[in-house]
Coordinates of C-alpha atoms in Angstrom, one line a residue:
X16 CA 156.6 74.9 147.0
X17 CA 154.1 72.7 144.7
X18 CA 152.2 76.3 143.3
X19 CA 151.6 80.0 144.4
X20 CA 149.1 79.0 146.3
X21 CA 151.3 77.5 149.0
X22 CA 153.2 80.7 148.6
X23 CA 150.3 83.0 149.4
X24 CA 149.6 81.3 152.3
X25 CA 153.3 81.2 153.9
X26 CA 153.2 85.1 153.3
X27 CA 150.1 85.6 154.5
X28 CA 150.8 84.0 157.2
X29 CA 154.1 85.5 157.8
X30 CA 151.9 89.0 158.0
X31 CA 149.2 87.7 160.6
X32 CA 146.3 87.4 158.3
X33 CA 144.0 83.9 158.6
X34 CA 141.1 85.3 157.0
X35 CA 140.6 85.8 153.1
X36 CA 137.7 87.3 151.4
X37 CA 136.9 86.5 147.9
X38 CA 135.7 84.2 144.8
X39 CA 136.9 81.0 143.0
X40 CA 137.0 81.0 139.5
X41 CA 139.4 79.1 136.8
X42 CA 142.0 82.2 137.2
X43 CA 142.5 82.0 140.7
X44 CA 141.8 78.0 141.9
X45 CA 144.9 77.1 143.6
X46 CA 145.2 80.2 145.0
X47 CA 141.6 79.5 147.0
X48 CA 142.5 76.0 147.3
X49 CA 145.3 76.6 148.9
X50 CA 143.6 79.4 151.8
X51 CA 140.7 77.5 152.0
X52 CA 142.9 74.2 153.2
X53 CA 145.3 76.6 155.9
X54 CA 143.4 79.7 156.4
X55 CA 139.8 80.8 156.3
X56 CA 138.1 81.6 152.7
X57 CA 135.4 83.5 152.9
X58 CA 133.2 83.4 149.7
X59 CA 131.3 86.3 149.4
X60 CA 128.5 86.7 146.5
X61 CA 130.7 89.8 144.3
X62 CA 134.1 90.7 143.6
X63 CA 133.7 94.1 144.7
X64 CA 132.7 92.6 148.4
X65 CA 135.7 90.8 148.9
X66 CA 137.6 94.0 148.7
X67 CA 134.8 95.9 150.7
X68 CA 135.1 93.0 153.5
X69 CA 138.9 92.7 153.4
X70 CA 138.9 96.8 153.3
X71 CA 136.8 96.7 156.8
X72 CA 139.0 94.0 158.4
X73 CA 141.9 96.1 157.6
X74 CA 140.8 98.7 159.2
X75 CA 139.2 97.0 162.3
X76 CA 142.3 94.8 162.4
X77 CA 144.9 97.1 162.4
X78 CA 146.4 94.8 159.9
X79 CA 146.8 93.7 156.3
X80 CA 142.9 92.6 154.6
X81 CA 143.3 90.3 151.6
X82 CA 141.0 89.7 148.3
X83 CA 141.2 86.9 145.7
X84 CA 139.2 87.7 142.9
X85 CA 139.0 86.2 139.2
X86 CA 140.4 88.5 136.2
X87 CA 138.6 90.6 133.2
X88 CA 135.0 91.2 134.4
X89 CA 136.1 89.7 138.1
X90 CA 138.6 92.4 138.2
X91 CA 136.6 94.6 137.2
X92 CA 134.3 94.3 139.3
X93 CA 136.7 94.9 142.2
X94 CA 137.7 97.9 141.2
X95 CA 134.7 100.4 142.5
X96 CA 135.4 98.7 146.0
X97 CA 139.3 99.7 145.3
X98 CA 138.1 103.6 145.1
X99 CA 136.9 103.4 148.4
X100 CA 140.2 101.2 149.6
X101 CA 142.1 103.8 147.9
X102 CA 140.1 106.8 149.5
X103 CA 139.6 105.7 152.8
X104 CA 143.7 104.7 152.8
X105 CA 143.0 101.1 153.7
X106 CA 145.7 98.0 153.6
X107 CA 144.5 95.9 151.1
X108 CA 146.0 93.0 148.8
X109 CA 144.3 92.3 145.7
X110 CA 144.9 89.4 144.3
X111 CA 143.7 88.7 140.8
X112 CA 144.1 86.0 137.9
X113 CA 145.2 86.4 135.0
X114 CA 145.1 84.6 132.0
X115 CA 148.0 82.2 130.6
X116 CA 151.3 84.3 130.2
X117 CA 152.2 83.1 126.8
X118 CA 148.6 84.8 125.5
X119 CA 148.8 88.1 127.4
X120 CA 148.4 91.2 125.0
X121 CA 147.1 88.7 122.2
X122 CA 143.4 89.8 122.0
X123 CA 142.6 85.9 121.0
X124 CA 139.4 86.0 123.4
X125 CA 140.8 83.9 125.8
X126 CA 138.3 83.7 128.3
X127 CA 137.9 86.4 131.2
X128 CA 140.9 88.4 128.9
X129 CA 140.3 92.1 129.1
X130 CA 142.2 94.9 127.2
X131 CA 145.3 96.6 129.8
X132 CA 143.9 94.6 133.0
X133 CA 146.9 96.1 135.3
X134 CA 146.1 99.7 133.2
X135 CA 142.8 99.4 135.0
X136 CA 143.9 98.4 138.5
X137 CA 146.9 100.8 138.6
X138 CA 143.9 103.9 137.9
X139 CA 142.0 102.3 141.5
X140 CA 145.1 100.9 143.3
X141 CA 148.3 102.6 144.7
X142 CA 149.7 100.4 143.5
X143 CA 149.2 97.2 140.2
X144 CA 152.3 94.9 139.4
X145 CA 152.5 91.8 137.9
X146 CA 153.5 88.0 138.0
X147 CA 156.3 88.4 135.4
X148 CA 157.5 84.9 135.9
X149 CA 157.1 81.8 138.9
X150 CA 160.5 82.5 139.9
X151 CA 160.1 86.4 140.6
X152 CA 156.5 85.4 142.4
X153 CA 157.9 85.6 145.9
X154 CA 159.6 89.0 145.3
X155 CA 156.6 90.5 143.8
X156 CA 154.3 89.3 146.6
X157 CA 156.6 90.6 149.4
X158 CA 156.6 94.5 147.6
X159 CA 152.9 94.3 147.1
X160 CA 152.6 93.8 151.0
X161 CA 155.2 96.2 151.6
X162 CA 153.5 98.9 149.6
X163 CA 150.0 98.4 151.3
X164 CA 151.5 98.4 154.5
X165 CA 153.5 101.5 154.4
X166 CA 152.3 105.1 154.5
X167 CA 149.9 106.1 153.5
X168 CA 148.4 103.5 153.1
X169 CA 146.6 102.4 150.0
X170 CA 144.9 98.9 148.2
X171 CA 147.7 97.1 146.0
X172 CA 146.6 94.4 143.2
X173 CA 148.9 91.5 142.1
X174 CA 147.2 90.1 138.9
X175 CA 149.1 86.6 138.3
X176 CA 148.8 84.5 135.0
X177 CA 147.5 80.9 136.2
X178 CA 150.2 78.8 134.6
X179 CA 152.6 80.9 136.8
X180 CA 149.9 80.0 139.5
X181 CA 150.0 76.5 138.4
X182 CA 154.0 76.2 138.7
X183 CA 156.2 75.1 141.0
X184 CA 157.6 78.0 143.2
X185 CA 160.7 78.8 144.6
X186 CA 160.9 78.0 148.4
X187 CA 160.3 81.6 149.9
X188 CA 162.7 82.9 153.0
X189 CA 160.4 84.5 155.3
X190 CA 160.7 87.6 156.7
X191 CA 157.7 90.7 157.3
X192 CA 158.0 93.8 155.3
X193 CA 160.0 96.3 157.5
X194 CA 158.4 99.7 158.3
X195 CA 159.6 102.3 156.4
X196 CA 161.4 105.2 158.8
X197 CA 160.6 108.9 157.7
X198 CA 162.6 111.4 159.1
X199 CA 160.5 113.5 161.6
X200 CA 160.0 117.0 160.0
X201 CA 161.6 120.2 161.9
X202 CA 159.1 122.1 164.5
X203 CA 160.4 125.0 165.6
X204 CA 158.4 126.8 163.1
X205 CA 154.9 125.3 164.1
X206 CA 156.1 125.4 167.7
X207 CA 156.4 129.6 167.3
X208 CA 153.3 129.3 165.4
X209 CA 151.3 127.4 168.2
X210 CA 152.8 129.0 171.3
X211 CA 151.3 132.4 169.9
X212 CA 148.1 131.3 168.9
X213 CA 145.3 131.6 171.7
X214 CA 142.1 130.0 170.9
X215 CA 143.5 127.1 168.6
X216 CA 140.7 124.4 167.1
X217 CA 141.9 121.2 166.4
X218 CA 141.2 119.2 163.3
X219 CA 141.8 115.4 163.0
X220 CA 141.5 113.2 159.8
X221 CA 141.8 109.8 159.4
X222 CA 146.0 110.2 159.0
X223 CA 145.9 110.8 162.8
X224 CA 144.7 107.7 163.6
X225 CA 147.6 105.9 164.9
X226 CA 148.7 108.8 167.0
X227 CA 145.5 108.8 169.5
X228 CA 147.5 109.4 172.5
X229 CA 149.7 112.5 171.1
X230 CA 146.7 114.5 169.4
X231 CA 144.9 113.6 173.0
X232 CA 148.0 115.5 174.4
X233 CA 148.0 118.4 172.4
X234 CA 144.0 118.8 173.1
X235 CA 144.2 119.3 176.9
X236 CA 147.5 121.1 176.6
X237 CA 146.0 123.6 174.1
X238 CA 142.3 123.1 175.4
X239 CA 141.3 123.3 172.0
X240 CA 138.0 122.4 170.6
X241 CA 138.6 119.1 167.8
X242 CA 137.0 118.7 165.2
X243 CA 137.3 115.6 163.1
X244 CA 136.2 114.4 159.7
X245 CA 134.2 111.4 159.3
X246 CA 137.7 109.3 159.0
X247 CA 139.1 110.8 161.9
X248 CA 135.8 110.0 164.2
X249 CA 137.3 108.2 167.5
X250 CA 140.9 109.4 167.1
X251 CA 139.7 110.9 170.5
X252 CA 136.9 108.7 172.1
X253 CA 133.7 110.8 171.3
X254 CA 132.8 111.2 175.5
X255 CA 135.8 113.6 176.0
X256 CA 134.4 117.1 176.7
X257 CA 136.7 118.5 174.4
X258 CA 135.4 116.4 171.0
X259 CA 133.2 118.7 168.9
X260 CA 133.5 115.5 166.2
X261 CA 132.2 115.4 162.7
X262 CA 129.9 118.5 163.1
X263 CA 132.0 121.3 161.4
X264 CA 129.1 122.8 159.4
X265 CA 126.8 122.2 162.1
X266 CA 125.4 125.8 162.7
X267 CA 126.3 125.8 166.5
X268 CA 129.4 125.1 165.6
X269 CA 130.3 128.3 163.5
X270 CA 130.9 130.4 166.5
X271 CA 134.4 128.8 167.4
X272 CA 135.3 128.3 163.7
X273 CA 134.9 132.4 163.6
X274 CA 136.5 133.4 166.8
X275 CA 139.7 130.5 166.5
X276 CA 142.9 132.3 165.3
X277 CA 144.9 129.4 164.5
X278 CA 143.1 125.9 162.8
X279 CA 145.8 122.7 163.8
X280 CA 144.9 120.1 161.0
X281 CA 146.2 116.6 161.3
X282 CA 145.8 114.2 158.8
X283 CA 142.7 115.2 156.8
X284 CA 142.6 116.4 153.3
X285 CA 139.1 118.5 154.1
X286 CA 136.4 116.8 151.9
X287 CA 134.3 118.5 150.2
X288 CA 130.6 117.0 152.2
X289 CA 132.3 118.0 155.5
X290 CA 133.6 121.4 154.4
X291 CA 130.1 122.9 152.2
X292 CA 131.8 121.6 149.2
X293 CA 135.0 124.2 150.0
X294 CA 132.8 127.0 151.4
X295 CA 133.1 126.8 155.2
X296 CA 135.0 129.6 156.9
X297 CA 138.3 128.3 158.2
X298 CA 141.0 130.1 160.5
X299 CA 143.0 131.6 158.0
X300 CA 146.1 130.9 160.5
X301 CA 146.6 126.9 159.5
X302 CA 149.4 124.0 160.9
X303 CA 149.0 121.0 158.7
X304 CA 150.1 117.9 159.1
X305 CA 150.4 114.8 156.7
X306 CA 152.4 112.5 155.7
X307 CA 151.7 112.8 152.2
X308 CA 153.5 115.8 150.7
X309 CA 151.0 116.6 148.0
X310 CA 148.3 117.1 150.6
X311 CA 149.7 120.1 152.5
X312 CA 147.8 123.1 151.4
X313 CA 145.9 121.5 148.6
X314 CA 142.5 122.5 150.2
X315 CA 143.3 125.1 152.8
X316 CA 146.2 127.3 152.5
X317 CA 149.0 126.8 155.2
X318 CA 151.2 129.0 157.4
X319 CA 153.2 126.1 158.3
X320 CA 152.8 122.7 156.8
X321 CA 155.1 119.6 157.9
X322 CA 155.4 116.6 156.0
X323 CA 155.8 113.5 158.3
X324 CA 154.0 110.9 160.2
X325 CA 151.5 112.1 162.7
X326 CA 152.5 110.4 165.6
X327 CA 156.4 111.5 165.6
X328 CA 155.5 114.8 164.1
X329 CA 153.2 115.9 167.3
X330 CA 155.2 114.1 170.0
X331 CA 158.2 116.4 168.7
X332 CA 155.9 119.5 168.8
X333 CA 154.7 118.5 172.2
X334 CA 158.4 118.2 174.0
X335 CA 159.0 121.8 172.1
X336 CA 155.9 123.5 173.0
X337 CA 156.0 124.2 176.7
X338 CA 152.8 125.6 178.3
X339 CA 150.7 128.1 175.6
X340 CA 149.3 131.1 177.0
X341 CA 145.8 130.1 175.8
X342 CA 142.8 132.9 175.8
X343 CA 140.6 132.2 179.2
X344 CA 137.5 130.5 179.0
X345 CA 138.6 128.8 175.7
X346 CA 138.5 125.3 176.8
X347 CA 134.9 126.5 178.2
X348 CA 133.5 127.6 174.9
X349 CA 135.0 124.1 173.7
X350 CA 133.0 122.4 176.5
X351 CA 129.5 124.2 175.7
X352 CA 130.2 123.5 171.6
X353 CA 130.0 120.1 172.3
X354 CA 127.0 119.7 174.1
X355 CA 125.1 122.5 171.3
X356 CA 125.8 120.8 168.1
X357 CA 124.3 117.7 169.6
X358 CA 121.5 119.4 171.0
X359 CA 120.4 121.1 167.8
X360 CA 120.9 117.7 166.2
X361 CA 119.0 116.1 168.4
X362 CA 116.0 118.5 167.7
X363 CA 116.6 117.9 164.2
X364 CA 115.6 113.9 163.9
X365 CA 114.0 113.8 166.9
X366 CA 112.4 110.5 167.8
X367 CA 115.8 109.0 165.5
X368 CA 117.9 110.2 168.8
X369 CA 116.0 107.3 171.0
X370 CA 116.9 104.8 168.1
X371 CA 120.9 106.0 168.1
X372 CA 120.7 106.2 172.0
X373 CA 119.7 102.6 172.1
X374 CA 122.4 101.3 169.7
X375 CA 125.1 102.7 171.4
X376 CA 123.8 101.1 174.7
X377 CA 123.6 98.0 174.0
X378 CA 127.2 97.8 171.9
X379 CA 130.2 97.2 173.4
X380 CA 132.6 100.5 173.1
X381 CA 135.4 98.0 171.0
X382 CA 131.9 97.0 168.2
X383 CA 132.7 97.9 165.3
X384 CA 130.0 100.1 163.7
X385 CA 129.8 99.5 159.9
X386 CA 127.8 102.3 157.9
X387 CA 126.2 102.3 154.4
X388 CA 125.3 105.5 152.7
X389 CA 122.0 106.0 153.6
X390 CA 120.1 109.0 155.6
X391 CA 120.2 107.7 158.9
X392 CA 124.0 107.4 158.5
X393 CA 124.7 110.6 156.5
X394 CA 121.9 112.6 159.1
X395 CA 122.9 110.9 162.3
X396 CA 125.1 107.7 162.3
X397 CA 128.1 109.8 161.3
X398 CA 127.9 112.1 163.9
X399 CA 125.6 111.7 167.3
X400 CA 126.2 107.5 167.4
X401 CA 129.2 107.8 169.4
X402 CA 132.4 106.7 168.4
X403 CA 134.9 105.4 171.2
X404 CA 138.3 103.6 169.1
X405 CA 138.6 104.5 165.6
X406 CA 139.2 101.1 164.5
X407 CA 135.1 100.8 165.2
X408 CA 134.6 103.6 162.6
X409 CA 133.6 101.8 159.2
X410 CA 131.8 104.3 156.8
X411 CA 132.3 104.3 152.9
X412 CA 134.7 107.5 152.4
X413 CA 134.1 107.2 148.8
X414 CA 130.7 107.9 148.7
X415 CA 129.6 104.7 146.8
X416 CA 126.2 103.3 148.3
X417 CA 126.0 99.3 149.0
X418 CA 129.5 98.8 150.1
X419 CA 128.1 98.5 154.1
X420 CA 127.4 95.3 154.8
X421 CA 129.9 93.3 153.0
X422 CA 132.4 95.5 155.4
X423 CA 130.4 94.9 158.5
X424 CA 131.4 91.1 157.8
X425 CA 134.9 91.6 157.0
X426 CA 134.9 94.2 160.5
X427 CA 132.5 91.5 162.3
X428 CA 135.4 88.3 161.3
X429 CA 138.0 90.7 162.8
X430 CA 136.4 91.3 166.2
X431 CA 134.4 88.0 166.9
X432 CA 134.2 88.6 170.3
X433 CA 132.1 91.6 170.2
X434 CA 128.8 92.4 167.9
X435 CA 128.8 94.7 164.8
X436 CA 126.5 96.6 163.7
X437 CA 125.1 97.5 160.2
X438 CA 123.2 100.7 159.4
X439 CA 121.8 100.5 156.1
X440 CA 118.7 101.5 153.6
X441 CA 117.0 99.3 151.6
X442 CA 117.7 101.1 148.5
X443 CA 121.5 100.6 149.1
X444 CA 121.5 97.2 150.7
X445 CA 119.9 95.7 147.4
X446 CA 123.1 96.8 145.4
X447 CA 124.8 94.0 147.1
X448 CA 121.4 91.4 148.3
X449 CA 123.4 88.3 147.7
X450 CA 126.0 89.1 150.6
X451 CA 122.8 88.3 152.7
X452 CA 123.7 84.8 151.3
X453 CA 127.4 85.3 152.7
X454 CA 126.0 86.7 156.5
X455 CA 123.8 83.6 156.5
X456 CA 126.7 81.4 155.5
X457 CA 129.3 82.5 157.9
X458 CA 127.2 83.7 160.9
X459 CA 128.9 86.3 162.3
X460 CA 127.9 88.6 165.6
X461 CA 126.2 90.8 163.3
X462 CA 122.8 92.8 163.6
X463 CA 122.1 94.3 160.7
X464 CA 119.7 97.4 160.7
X465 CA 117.6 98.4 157.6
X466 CA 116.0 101.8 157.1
X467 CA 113.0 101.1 154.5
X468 CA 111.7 104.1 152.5
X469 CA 111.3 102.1 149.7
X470 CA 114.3 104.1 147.9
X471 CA 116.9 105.7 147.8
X472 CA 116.0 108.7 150.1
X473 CA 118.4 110.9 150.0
X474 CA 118.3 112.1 146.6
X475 CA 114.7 111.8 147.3
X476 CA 115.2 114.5 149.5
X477 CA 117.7 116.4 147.3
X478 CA 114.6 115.8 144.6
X479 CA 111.7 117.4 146.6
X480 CA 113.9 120.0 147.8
X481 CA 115.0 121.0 144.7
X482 CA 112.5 120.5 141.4
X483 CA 110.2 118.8 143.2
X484 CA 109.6 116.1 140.8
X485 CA 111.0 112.2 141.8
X486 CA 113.0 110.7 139.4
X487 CA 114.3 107.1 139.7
X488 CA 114.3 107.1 143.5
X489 CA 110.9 105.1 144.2
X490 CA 111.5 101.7 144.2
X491 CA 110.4 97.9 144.9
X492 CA 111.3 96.7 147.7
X493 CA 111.6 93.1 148.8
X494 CA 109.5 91.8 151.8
X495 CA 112.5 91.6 154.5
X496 CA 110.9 89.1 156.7
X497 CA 110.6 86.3 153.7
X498 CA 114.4 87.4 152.6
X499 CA 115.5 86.7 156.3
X500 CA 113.7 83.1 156.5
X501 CA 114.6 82.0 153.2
X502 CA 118.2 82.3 154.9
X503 CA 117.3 81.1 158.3
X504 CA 118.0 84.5 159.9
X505 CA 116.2 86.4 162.5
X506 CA 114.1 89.2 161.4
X507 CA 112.5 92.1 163.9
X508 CA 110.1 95.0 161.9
X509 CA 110.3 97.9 163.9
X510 CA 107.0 100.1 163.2
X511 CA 107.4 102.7 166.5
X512 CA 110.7 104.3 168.0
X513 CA 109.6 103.2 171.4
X514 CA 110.0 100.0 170.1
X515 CA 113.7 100.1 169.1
X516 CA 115.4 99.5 172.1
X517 CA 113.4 96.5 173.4
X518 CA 114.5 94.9 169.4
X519 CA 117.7 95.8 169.3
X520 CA 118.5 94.5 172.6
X521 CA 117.2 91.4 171.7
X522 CA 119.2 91.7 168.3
X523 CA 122.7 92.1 170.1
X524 CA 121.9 89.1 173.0
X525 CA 121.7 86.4 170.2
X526 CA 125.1 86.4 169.1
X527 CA 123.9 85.9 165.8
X528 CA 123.3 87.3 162.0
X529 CA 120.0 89.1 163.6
X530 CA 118.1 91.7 160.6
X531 CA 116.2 94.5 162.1
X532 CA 113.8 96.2 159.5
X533 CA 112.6 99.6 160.6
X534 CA 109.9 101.0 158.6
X535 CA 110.6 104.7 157.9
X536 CA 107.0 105.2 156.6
X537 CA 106.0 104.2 160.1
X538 CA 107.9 105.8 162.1
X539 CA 107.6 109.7 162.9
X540 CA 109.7 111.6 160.2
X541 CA 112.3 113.4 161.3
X542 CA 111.8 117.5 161.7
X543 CA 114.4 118.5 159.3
X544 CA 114.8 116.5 156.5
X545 CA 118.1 115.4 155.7
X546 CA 119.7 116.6 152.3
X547 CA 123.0 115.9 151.3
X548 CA 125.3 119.1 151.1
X549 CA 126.0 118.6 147.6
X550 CA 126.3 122.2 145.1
X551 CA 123.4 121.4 142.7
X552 CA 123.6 124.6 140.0

C-alpha cells in the first residue's frame, strides 16, 4: 500500500465505518488525506469533538466510531472526550500522530512532542499502543479494533509516528476482528435465588443494552418494576407499563424500593447522581450481573453475582426459572409507580412538561436524542422525554458539560434519515461554539435546542441553595440569532411555553441544522428548582 493511510481506510472499511470525525494537522495528513478521498472526513472545530462525535455514532450505530486527531496538545485535547468514551463504555478508535520515530523520547522540542504521549492516553483509554514500526502497522491496527469492539467496551488510541505514516505498508489480508466467546456463567444459584423472591425490582444499566429482548422477558415473567440508570434508559422502550426508568430517588418511587425483597441488577455499576451519592436504600437481597468481574459487588453488596454477558447470562436464567410465585398485586404496584414518579415530576417543572411533550411528538421514536449537561437535561430530559431504543439515548455519562452537540452530529451522521435532537444550555454549548461552524458545514437533520439563563444554572442553583452567594456562574452570553445567521442557519427564540410546540414543529419539518433559543428568563420558572444531588459538606 503507498502509506497508512490506504491502510486505515481498507480496515475501516473492512469494519463498516464510512464516516470519520476529526482534524488535519502535519502528524496525521495522509491519514486524512486518505479518508477524505474514500470515506467521509468530518472536520470538526476541537480534538475533543471528534471523539465526542465519533463516541455518539458508536453508540447510535451499533458499530465502531473513529477519531483522527493531531499529537501533543491535539492529543491532549482528546483526552477529556476519552473519559466520557471510557465511562459511557463506547467503541471508539483514536487515532493520533506522533512525531518522527527516530526522535521519540528525545525532548529536542520537536514540534507538537509531549512528555509520555501513550502514558497519557493509556490513563483515558482501555486501551494505548503504538506504531512500533510500518511493517507491524497492520497488526496493531487490527488489535486496537479488536479491543474496542469486544466487551466491555471501551475508546482505544493508536498514536503513529508520521514517517511510519509516510511509508510504504505491507499489503493487509482482510479479515474483521472475531467476537470474543465468554463462557455463560452457572445459574442455578440465581435461579434458587429468583424463584424465592416475591416482589423483585429490576435494575438495568447500560451493559444490558444488547440484551433488550431477554431483560423484556424476565420483566413480564417476574412482573417486576425496572428501574434503569441514565445508560440503561430504552433497554425497555419507556411506554411499557412496567418501566419505572431513571427515577430511583424520585420520592414516589421509595415505596417499591422498601417493600422489594430481592433487587435484580444488570449491567449497571450504580452511580453515585442516581443512587444519592451511595445513600439510597437498596433491597439488601441483590443478583448482579456484568460482564466485568471487578464490578460485581463494588457498590452494592451481592447474594449472587455472575460474571458474563448479559444477554447469554439471562436467556440461561430464563430457560431455568420456570414460573415464580410472585406476591399478588406486585405487577400492580409496578403499574401505579410508573404513572406517580411522572406525575410528581410533572408538578415539579411544570409548564417544562408542555416543552418535553412536544419534542417527543414531533420526533420519530428511532431520533436520536443527544443531551448536554444542563438543567433541563439533568431535571427532565433524562427522565420524562421518553426514550424508545437505547441506541437514541446520547447523554454525557461522565459528567463533563459541552460535550452535547458535537455527539448530536456524530448520532445525527449515523441516522440521516431521521432528525436529532440537541438539548443544551448556553453556558455549556459555548465550551464547544465553534462546532456550530461544523453543524453549519455538514448540515445534518439536526434541531438544536438552547436553554438561555445566561449561565451555568445548575450550580447556580447548588449556589443559592447553598451560601447564597453566586460565584462564577453569571455569564455573557452571545446574541443566538446573529450566531445562527452569521452561519446561515435557522434560528426560532422561544419567549412562552405555549409557543414551543408550534417552533419546534417547524424545527423538525425543515430537514435541516434548525437552532431554537428558549429564553429561560422568559419563560415561567419551574416550581422546584433543580439542584444537582451532589454531597456538598
Amino acid at each position: 500500500m503507498s502509506n497508512g493511510g490506504d491502510l486505515l481506510v481498507q480496515i475501516l472499511r473492512e469494519h463498516g465505518v464510512d464516516t470519520v470525525f476529526g482534524i488535519v494537522s502535519v502528524h496525521n495528513l495522509p491519514l486524512v488525506e486518505a479518508v477524505d478521498r474514500e470515506l467521509r472526513f468530518v472536520a470538526v472545530r476541537h480534538e475533543a469533538a471528534a471523539v465526542n462525535a465519533a463516541d455518539a455514532y458508536a453508540r447510535v450505530s451499533g458499530g465502531l466510531g473513529c477519531a483522527l486527531t493531531s499529537t501533543g496538545t491535539g492529543a491532549g485535547n482528546a483526552a477529556g472526550s476519552l473519559v466520557e468514551a471510557l465511562s459511557a463504555g463506547s467503541r471508539v478508535l483514536h487515532v493520533t500522530g506522533q512525531i518522527d520515530s527516530r526522535y521519540l523520547g528525545q525532548g529536542r522540542g520537536v514540534i507538537h512532542e509531549t512528555k509520555d504521549q501513550l502514558g497519557m492516553l493509556t490513563a483515558v483509554s482501555k486501551v494505548a499502543v503504538g506504531v512500533p514500526s510500518a511493517e507491524a502497522a497492520p497488526r496493531v491496527l487490527r488489535e486496537a479494533v479488536r479491543e474496542a469492539l469486544a466487551k466491555p467496551y471501551g475508546p482505544v488510541s493508536v498514536e503513529w509516528p508520521i514517517d511510519l505514516q509516510y511509508a510504504g505498508q505491507p499489503v493487509a489480508e482482510p479479515g474483521v476482528a472475531p467476537a470474543r466467546e465468554r463462557p455463560v456463567p452457572d445459574v442455578a444459584e440465581a435461579v434458587r435465588l429468583v424463584a424465592s423472591a416475591r416482589r423483585p425490582v429490576i435494575w438495568a444499566g447500560g451493559g444490558a443494552r444488547e440484551a433488550r429482548a431477554e431483560l423484556r422477558a424476565l420483566a413480564e415473567l417476574l412482573g417486576a418494576p425496572v428501574f434503569t440508570s441514565n445508560a440503561g434508559r430504552g433497554v425497555i422502550g419507556e411506554d411499557h407499563e412496567l418501566v419505572i426508568g431513571n427515577f430511583a430517588v424520585n420520592p414516589m418511587a421509595a415505596p417499591l424500593l422498601a417493600d422489594a425483597d430481592l433487587l435484580i441488577s444488570v449491567g449497571t455499576h450504580f452511580r453515585s447522581n442516581e443512587t444519592r451519592h451511595y445513600k439510597l436504600a437498596l433491597p439488601e437481597r441483590h443478583l448482579q450481573i456484568d460482564i466485568d468481574p471487578a464490578a460485581i459487588g463494588r457498590v452494592h453488596p451481592v447474594t449472587v453475582g455472575l460474571c458474563g454477558d448479559a444477554a447469554p447470562t439471562l436467556a440461561a436464567l430464563l430457560a431455568d426459572l420456570g414460573s415464580p410465585a410472585v406476591a399478588d398485586g406486585w405487577r400492580e404496584r409496578a403499574v401505579a409507580g410508573r404513572t406517580a414518579v411522572r406525575e410528581r415530576l410533572r408538578a415539579d417543572i411544570g409548564e417544562y412538561a408542555r416543552i418535553c411533550d412536544a419534542m417527543r411528538r414531533h420526533l420519530d421514536p428511532r431520533s436520536p436524542i443527544a443531551r448536554d449537561v444542563t438543567i433541563p437535561s439533568s431535571q427532565w430530559g433524562n427522565r420524562l422525554l421518553p426514550i424508545h431504543d437505547p441506541a437514541t439515548n446520547v447523554f454525557p455519562l461522565g459528567g463533563g458539560i459541552g460535550q452535547g452537540l458535537a455527539m448530536g452530529i456524530g448520532a445525527a451522521l449515523a441516522r440521516p434519515d431521521v432528525p436529532t435532537l440537541v438539548i443544551a444550555g448556553d453556558g455549556g454549548l459555548a465550551v464547544h461554539l465553534g462546532e456550530l461552524a461544523t453543524l453549519a458545514q455538514e448540515a445534518p437533520w439536526l434541531v438544536l435546542v438552547v436553554f438561555n439563563d445566561g449561565g451555568y444554572g445548575v450550580l447556580r442553583n447548588m449556589q443559592e441553595a447553598g451560601s447564597g452567594r453566586r460565584s462564577g456562574v453569571d455569564l455573557y452570553t452571545p446574541d443566538f440569532r446573529a450566531l445562527a445567521a452569521s452561519l446561515a442557519l435557522r434560528h426560532s427564540l422561544v419567549t412562552d411555553a405555549d409557543d414551543f410546540d408550534e417552533v419546534f414543529a417547524k424545527a423538525v419539518e425543515t430537514q435541516e441544522p434548525y437552532l431554537v433559543e428558549v429564553d429561560v428568563t422568559a419563560v415561567t420558572p419551574t416550581p422546584v428548582p433543580f439542584v444537582p444531588p451532589v454531597e456538598v459538606p
